[in-house]
PDB file of C-alpha atoms in Angstrom:
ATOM      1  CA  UNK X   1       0.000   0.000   0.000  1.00  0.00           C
ATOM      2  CA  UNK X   2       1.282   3.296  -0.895  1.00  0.00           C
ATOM      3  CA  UNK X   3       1.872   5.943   1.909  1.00  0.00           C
ATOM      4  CA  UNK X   4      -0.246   9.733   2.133  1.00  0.00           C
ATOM      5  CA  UNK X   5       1.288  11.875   4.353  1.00  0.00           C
ATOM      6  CA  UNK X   6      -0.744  15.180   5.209  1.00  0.00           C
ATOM      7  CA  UNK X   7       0.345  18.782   6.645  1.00  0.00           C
ATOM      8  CA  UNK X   8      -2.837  19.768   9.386  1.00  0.00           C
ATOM      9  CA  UNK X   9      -2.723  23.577   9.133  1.00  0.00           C
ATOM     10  CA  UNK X  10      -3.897  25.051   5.697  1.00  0.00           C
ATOM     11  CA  UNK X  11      -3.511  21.799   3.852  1.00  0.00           C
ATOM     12  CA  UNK X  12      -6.419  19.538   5.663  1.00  0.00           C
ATOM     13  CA  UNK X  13      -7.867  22.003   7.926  1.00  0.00           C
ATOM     14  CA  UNK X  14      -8.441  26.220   6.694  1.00  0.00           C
ATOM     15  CA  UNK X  15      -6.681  27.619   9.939  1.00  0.00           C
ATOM     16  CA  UNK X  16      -6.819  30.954   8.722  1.00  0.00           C
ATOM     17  CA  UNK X  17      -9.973  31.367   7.780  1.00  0.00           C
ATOM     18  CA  UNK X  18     -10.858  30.078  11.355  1.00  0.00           C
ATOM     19  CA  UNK X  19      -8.621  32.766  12.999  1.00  0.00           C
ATOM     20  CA  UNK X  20     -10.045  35.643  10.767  1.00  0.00           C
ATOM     21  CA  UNK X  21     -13.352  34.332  12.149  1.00  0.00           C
ATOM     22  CA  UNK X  22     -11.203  34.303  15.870  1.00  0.00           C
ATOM     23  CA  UNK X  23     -10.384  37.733  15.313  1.00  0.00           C
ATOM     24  CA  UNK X  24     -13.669  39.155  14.152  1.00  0.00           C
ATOM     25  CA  UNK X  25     -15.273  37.793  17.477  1.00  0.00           C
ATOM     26  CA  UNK X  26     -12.159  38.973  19.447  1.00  0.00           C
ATOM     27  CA  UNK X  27     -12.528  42.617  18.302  1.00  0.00           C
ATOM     28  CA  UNK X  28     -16.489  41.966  18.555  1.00  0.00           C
ATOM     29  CA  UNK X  29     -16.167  40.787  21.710  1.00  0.00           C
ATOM     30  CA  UNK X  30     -14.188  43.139  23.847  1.00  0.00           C
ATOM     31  CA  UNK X  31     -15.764  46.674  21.898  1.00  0.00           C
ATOM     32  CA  UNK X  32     -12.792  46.936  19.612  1.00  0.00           C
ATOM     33  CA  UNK X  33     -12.308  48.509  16.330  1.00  0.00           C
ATOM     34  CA  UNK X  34     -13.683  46.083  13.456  1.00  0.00           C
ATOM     35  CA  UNK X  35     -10.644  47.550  11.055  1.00  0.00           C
ATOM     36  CA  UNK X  36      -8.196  46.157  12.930  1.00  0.00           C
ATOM     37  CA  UNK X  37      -8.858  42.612  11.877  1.00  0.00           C
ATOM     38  CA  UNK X  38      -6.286  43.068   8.882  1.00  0.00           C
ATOM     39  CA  UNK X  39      -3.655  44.227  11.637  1.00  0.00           C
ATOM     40  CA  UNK X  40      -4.152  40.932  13.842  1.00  0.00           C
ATOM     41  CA  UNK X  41      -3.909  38.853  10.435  1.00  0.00           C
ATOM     42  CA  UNK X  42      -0.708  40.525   9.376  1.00  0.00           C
ATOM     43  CA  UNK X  43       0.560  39.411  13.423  1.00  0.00           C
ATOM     44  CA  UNK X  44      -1.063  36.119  13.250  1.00  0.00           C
ATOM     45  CA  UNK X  45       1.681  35.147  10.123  1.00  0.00           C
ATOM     46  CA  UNK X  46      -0.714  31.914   9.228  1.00  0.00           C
ATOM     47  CA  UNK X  47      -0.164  30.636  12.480  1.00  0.00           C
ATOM     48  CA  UNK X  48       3.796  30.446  11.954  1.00  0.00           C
ATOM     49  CA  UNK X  49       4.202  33.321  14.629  1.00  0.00           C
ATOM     50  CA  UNK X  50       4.359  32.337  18.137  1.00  0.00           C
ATOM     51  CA  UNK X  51       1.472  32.869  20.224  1.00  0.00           C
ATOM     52  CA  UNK X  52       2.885  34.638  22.896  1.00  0.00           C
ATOM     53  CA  UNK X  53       4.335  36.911  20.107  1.00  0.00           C
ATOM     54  CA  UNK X  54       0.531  37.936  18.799  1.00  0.00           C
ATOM     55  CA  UNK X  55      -1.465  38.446  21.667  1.00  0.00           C
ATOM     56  CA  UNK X  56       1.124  40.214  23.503  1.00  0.00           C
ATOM     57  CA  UNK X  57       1.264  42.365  21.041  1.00  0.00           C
ATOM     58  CA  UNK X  58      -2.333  42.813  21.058  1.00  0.00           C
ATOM     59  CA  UNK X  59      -2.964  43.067  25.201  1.00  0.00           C
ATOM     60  CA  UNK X  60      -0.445  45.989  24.844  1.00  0.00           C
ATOM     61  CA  UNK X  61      -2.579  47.670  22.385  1.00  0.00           C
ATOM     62  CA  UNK X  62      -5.658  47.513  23.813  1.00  0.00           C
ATOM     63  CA  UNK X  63      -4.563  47.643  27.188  1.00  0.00           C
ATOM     64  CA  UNK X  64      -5.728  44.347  28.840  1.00  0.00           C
ATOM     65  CA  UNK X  65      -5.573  43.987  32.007  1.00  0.00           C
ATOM     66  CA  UNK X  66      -4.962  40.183  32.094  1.00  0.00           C
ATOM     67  CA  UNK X  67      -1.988  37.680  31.310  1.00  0.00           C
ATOM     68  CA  UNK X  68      -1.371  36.485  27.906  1.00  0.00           C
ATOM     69  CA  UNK X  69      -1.590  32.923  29.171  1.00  0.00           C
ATOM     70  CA  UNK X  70      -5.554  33.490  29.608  1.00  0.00           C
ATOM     71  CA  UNK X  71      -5.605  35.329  26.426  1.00  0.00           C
ATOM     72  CA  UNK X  72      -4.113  32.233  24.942  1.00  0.00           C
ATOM     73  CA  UNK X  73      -6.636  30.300  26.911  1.00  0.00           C
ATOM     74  CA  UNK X  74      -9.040  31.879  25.302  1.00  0.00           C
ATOM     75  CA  UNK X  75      -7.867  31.885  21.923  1.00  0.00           C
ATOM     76  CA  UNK X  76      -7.564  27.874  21.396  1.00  0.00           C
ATOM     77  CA  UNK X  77     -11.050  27.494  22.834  1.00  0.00           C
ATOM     78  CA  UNK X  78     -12.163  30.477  20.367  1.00  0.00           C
ATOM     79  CA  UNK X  79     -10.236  29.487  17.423  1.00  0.00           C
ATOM     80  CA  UNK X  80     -11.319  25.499  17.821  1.00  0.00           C
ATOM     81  CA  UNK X  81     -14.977  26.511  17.530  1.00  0.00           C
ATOM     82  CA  UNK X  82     -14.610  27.683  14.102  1.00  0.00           C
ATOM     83  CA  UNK X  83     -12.280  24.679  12.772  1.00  0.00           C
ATOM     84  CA  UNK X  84     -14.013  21.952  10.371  1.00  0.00           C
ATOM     85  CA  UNK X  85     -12.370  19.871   7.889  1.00  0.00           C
ATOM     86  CA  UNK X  86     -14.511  21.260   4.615  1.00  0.00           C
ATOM     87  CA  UNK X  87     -16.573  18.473   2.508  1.00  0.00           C
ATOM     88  CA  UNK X  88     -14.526  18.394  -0.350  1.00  0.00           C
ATOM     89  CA  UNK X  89     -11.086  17.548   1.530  1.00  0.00           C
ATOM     90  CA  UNK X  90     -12.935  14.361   3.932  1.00  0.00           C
ATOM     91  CA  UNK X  91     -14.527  13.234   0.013  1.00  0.00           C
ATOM     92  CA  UNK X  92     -10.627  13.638  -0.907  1.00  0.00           C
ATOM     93  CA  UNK X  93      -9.261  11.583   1.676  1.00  0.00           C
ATOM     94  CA  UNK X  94     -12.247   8.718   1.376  1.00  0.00           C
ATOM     95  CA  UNK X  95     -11.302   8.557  -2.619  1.00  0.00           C
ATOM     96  CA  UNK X  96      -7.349   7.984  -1.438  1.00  0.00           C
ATOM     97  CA  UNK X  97      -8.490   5.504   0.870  1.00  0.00           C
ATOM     98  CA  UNK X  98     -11.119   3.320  -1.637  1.00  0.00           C
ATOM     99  CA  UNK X  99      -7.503   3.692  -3.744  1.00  0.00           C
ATOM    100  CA  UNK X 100      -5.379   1.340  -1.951  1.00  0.00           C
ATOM    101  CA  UNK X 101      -3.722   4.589   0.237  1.00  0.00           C
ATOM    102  CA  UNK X 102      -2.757   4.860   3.856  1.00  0.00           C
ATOM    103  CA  UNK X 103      -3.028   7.818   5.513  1.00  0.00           C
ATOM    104  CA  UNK X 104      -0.851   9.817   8.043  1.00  0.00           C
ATOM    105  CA  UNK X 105      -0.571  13.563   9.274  1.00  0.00           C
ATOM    106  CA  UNK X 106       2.855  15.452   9.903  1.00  0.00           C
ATOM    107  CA  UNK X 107       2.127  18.596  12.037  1.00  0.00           C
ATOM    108  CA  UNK X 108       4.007  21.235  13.334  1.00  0.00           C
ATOM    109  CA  UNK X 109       2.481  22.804  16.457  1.00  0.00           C
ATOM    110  CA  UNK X 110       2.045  22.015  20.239  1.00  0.00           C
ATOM    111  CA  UNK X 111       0.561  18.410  21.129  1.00  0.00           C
ATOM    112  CA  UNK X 112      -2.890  19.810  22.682  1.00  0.00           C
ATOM    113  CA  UNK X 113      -3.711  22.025  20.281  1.00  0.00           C
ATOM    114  CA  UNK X 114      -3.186  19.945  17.052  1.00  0.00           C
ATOM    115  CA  UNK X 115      -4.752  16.751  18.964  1.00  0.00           C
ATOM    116  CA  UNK X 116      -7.798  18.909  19.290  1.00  0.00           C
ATOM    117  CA  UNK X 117      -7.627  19.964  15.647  1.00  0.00           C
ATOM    118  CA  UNK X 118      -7.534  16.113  14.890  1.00  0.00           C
ATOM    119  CA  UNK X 119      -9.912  14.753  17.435  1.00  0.00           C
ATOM    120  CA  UNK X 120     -12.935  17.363  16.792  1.00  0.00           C
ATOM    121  CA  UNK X 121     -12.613  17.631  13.323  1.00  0.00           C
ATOM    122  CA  UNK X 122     -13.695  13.671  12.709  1.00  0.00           C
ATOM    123  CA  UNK X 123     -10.006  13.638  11.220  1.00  0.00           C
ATOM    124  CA  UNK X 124      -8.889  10.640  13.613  1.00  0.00           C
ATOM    125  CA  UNK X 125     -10.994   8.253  12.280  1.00  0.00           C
ATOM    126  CA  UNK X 126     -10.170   9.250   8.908  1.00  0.00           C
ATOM    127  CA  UNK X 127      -6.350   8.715   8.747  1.00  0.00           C
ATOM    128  CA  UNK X 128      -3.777   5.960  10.545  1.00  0.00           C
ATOM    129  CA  UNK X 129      -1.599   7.636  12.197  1.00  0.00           C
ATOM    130  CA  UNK X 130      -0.113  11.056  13.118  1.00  0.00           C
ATOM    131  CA  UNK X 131       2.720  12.493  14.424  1.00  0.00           C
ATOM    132  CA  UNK X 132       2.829  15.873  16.432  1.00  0.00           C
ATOM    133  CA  UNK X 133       6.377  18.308  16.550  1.00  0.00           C
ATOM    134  CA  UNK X 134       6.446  19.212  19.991  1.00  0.00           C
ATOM    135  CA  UNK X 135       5.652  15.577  21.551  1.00  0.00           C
ATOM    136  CA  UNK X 136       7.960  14.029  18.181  1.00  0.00           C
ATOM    137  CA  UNK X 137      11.213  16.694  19.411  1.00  0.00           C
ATOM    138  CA  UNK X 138      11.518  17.327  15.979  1.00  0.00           C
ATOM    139  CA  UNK X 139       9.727  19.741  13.611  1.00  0.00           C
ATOM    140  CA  UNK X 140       9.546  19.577   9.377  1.00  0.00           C
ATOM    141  CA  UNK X 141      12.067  19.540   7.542  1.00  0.00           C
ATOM    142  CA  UNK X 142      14.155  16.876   9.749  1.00  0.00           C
ATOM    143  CA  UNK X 143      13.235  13.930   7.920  1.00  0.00           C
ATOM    144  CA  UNK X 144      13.163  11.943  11.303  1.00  0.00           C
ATOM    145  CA  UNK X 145       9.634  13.477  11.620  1.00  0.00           C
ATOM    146  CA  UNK X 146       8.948  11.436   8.595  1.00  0.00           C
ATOM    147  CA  UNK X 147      10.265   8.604   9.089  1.00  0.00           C
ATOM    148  CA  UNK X 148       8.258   8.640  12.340  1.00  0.00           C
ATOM    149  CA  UNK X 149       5.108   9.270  10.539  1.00  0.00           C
ATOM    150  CA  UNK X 150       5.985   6.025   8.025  1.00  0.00           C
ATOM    151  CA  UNK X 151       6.084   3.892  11.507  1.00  0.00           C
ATOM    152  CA  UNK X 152       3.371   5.262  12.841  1.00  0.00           C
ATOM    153  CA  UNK X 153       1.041   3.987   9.860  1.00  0.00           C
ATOM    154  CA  UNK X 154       2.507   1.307  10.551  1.00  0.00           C
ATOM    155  CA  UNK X 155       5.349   0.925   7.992  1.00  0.00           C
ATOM    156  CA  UNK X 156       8.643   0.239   8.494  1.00  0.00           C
ATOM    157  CA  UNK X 157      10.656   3.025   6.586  1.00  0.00           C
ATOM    158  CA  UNK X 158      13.009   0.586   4.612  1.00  0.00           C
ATOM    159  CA  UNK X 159      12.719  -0.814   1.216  1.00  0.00           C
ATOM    160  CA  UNK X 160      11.395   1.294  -1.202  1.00  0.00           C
ATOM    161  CA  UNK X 161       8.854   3.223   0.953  1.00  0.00           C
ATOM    162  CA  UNK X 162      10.226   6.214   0.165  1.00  0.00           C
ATOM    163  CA  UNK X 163       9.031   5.879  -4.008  1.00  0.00           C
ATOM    164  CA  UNK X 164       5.573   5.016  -2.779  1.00  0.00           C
ATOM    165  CA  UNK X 165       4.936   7.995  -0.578  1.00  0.00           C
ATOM    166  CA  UNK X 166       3.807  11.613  -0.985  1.00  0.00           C
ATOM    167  CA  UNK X 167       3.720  14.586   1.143  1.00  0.00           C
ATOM    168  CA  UNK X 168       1.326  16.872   1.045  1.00  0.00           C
ATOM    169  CA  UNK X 169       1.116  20.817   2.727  1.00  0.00           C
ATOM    170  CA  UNK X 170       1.241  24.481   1.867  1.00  0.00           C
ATOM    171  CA  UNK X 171       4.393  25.785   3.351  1.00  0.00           C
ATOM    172  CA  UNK X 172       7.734  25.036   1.339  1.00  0.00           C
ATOM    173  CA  UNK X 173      10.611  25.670   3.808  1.00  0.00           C
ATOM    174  CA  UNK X 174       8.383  22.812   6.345  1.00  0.00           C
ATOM    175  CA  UNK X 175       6.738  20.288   4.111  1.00  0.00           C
ATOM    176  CA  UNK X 176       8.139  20.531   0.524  1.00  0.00           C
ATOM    177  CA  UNK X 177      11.842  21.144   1.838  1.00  0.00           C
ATOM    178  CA  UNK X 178      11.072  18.071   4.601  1.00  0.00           C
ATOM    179  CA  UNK X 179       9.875  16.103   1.236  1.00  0.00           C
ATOM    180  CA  UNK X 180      12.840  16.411  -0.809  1.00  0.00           C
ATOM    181  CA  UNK X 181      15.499  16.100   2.261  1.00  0.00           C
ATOM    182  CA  UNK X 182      13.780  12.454   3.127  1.00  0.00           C
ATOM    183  CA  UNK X 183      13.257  11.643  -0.195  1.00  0.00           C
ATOM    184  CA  UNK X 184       9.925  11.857  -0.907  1.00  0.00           C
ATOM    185  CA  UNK X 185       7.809  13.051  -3.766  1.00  0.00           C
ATOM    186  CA  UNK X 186       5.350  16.293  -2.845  1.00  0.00           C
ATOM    187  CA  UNK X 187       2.367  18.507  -3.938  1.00  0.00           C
ATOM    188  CA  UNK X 188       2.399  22.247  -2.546  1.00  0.00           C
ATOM    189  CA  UNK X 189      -0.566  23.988  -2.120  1.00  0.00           C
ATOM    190  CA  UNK X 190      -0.160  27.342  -4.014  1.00  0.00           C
ATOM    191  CA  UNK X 191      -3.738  28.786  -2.687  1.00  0.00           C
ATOM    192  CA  UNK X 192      -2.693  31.687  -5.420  1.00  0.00           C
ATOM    193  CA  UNK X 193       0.972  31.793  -4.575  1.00  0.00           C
ATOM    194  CA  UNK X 194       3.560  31.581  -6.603  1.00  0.00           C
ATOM    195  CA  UNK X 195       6.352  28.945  -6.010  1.00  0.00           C
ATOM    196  CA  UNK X 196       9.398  31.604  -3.903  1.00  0.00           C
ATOM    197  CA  UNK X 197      12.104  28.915  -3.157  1.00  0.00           C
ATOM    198  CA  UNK X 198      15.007  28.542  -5.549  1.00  0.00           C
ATOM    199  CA  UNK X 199      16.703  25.554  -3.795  1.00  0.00           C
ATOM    200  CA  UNK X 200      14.295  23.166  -3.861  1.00  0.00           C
ATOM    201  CA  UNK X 201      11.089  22.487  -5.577  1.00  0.00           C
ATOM    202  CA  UNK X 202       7.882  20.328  -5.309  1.00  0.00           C
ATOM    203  CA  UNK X 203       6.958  17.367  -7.659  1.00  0.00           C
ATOM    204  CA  UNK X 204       3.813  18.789  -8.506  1.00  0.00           C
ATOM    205  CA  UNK X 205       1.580  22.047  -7.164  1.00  0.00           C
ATOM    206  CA  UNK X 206      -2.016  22.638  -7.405  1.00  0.00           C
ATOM    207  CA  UNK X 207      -4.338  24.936  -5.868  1.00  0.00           C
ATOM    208  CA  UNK X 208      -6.182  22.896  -2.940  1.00  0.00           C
ATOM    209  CA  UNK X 209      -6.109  19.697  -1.413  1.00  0.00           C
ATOM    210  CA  UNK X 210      -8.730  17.823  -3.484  1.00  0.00           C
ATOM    211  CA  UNK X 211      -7.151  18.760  -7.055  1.00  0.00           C
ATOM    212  CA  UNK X 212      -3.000  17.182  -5.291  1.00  0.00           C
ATOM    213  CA  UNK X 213      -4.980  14.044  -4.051  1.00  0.00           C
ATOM    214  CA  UNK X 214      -6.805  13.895  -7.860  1.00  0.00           C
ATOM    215  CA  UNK X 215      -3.136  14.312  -9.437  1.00  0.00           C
ATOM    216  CA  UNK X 216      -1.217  12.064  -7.361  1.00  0.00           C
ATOM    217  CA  UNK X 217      -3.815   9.189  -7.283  1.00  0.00           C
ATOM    218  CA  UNK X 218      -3.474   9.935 -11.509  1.00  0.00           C
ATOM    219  CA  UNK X 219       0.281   9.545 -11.409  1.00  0.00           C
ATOM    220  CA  UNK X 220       0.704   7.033  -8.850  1.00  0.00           C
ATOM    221  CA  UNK X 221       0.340   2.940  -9.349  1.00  0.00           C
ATOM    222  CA  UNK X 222      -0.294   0.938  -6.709  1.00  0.00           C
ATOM    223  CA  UNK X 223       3.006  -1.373  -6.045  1.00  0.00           C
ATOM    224  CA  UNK X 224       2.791  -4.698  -6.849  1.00  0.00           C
ATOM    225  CA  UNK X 225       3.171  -7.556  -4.408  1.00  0.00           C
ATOM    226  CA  UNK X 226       6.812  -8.595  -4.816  1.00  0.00           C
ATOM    227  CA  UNK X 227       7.719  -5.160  -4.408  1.00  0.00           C
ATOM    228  CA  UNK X 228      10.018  -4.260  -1.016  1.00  0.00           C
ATOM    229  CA  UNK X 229       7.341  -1.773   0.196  1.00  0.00           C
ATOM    230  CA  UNK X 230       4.230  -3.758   0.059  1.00  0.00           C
ATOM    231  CA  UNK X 231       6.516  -6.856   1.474  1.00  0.00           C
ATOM    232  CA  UNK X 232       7.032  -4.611   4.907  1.00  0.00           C
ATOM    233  CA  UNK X 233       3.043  -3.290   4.875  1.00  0.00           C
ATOM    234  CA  UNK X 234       2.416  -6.859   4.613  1.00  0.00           C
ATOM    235  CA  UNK X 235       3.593  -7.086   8.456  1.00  0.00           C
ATOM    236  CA  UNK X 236       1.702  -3.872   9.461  1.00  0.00           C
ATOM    237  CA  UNK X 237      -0.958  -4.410  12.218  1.00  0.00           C
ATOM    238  CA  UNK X 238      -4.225  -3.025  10.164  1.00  0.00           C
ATOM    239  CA  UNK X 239      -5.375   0.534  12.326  1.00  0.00           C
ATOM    240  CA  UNK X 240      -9.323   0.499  12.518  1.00  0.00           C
ATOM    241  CA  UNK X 241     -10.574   3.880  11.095  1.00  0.00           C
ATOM    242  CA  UNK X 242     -12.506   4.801  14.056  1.00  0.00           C
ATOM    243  CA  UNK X 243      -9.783   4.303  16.816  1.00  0.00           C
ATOM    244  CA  UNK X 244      -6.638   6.219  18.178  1.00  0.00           C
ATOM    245  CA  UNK X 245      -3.625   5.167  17.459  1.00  0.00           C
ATOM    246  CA  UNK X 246      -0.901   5.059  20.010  1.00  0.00           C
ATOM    247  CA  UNK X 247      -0.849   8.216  21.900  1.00  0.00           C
ATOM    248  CA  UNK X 248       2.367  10.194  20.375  1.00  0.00           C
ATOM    249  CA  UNK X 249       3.814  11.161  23.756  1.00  0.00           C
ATOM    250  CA  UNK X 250       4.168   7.463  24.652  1.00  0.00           C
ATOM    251  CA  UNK X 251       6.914   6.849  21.658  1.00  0.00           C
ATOM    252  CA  UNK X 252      10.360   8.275  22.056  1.00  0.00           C
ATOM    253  CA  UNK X 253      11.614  10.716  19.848  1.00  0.00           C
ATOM    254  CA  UNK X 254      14.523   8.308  18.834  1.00  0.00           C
ATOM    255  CA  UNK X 255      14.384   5.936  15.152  1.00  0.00           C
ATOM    256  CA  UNK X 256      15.224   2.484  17.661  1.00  0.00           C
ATOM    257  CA  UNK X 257      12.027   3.166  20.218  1.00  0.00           C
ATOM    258  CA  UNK X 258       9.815   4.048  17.713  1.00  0.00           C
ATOM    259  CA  UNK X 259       6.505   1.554  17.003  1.00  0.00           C
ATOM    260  CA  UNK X 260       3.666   0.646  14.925  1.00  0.00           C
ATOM    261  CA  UNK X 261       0.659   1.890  16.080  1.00  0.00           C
ATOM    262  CA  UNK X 262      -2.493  -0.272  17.478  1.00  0.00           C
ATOM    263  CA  UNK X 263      -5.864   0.557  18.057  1.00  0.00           C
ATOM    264  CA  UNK X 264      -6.706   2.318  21.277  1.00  0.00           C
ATOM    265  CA  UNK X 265      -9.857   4.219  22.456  1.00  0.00           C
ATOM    266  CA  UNK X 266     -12.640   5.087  19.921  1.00  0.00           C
ATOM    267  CA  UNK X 267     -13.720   8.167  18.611  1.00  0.00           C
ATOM    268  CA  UNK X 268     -16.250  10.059  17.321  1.00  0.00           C
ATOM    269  CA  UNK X 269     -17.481   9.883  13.669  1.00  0.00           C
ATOM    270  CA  UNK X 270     -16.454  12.764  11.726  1.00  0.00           C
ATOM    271  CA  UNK X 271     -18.400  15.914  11.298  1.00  0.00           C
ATOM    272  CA  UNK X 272     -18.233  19.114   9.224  1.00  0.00           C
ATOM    273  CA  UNK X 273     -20.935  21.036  11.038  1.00  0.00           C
ATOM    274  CA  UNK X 274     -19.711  24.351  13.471  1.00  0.00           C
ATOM    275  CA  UNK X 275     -17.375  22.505  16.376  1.00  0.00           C
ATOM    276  CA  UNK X 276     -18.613  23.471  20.130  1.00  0.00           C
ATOM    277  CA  UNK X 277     -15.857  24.504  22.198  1.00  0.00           C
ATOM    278  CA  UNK X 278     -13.156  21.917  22.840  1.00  0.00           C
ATOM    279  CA  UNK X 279     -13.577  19.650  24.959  1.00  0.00           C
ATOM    280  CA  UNK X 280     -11.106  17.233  27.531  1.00  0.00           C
ATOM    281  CA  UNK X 281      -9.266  14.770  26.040  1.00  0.00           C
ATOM    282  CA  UNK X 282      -9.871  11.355  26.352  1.00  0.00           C
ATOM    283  CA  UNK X 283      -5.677  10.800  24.932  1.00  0.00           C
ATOM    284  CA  UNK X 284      -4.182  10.020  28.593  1.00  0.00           C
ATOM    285  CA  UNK X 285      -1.338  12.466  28.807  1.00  0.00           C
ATOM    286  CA  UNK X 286      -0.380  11.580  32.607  1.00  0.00           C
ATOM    287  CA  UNK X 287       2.132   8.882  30.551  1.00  0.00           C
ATOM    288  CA  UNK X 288       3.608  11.961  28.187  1.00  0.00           C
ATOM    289  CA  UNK X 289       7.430  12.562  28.325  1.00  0.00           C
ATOM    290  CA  UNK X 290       8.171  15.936  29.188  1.00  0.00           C
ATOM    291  CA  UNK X 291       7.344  18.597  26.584  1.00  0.00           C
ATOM    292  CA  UNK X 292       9.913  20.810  24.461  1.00  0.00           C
ATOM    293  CA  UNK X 293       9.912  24.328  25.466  1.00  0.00           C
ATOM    294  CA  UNK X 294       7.375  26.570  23.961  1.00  0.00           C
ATOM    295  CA  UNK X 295       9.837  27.614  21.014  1.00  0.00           C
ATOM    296  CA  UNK X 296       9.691  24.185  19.130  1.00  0.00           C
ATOM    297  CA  UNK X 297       5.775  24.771  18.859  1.00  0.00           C
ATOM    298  CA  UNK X 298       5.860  28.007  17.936  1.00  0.00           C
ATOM    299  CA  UNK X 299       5.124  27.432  14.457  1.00  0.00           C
ATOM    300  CA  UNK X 300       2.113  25.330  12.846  1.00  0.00           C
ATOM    301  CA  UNK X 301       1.897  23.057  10.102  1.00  0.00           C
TER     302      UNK X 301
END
């Protein structure tokens, strides 16, 4: 079986358009001036400036009289509610999967944030596996985070496994420059950008998630059985499509600890309507290792 792996922010989920909806609620909210939503979108940087960075900014220009911790508090329970994985890119994922594909998602970002993301957006019953930055200790482009992904799925990275998997995501110097250094083919997601790097580029680019999935199915064949990489997913433990895999804090950072995933606690069915606030997670994290300091998650992906 050939390998899909997926970027979270902008590529399966639109994060900005849910923090432009954030930030029109924010200003709404707290009595603020409704044309300084382009100003807190120029701060937010598509999520790749750190929090602490953007709503500091903001308490000192408004004046709040309360700790950027409960501003960001606020903000991942505001933000959350306005997250949903759009019909077109679950219909996407479904067609991969009736192909023959398995399915994994690389994200930069902190562990209880981008669990959420995964968790409420039906997205965890949708893919096999996933691997997190901050509880991986290692962001895109190290092509460890990769390779973790691969096991995850529950592939074993050798053999040809790196000719039968793609990577998808919108943001070259993380998931296109992670592609090449591990070997890997990838589609970029221009949403109307033009390609800036000069030192690398992707396999193919397209405008949104459903058309890369539509061109890489097209230019892809499914390996045949003799082949090295279907050989080692012949060994993979099968994930069902409405469990958890293997909580990501309970692997070790390091190649030699690393495991397939099994099936753990069951979710809920995926939905695209408005998400309520988030809710506790049902992931025990009591087990976790300890967490990289808030710099590693400072950016999303």
């Amino acid at each position: 079986m050939p390998l899909l792996l997926l970027d979270l922010d902008n590529t399966l989920l639109p994060r900005d358009a849910a923090f432009r909806a954030w930030a029109e609620d924010f200003l709404a909210e707290n009595g603020l001036p409704a044309g300084d939503l382009e100003w807190l979108v120029m701060l937010d940087g598509s999520g790749y400036v750190p929090r602490s960075t953007v709503l500091g900014a903001a308490k000192r220009r408004y004046g709040f009289d309360r700790s950027v911790d409960s501003m960001l508090a606020h903000y991942r329970l505001g933000i959350n509610s306005h997250i949903q994985c759009p019909d077109s890119h679950i219909a996407a994922l479904r067609k991969a999967r009736e192909a023959g594909w398995t399915l994994g998602i690389v994200s930069n970002g902190g562990t209880l944030p981008q669990l959420e993301k995964i968790r409420l957006t039906g997205l965890a019953s949708l893919v096999d596996g996933w691997v997190i930055s901050e509880e991986a200790r290692c962001l895109k482009p190290d092509p460890l985070i990769f390779e973790i992904a691969a096991r995850r799925c529950g592939f074993r990275p050798t053999g040809d496994w790196k000719e039968q998997t793609w990577m998808v995501g919108d943001y070259g110097p993380a998931d296109i420059a992670g592609a090449t250094a591990t070997g890997l083919r990838s589609a970029w997601l221009s949403h109307g950008r033009p390609w800036a790097e000069r030192a690398y580029r992707p396999t193919i680019s397209t405008p949104s998630l459903p058309e890369a999935v539509r061109v890489i199915l097209a230019k892809s064949e499914l390996p045949t059985a003799g082949r090295g990489f279907a050989a080692a997913a012949a060994g993979r433990t099968p994930l069902s499509r409405g469990h958890l895999a293997i909580p990501a804090s309970r692997l070790a950072p390091t190649a030699a600890r690393l495991a397939p995933s099994t099936p753990g606690t069951p979710l809920p069915q995926p939905t695209t309507q408005p998400l309520a606030p988030a809710v506790p997670l049902s992931v025990p994290l009591a087990k976790a290792v300890p967490l990289a300091p808030p710099a590693t998650s400072a950016a999303t992906g």
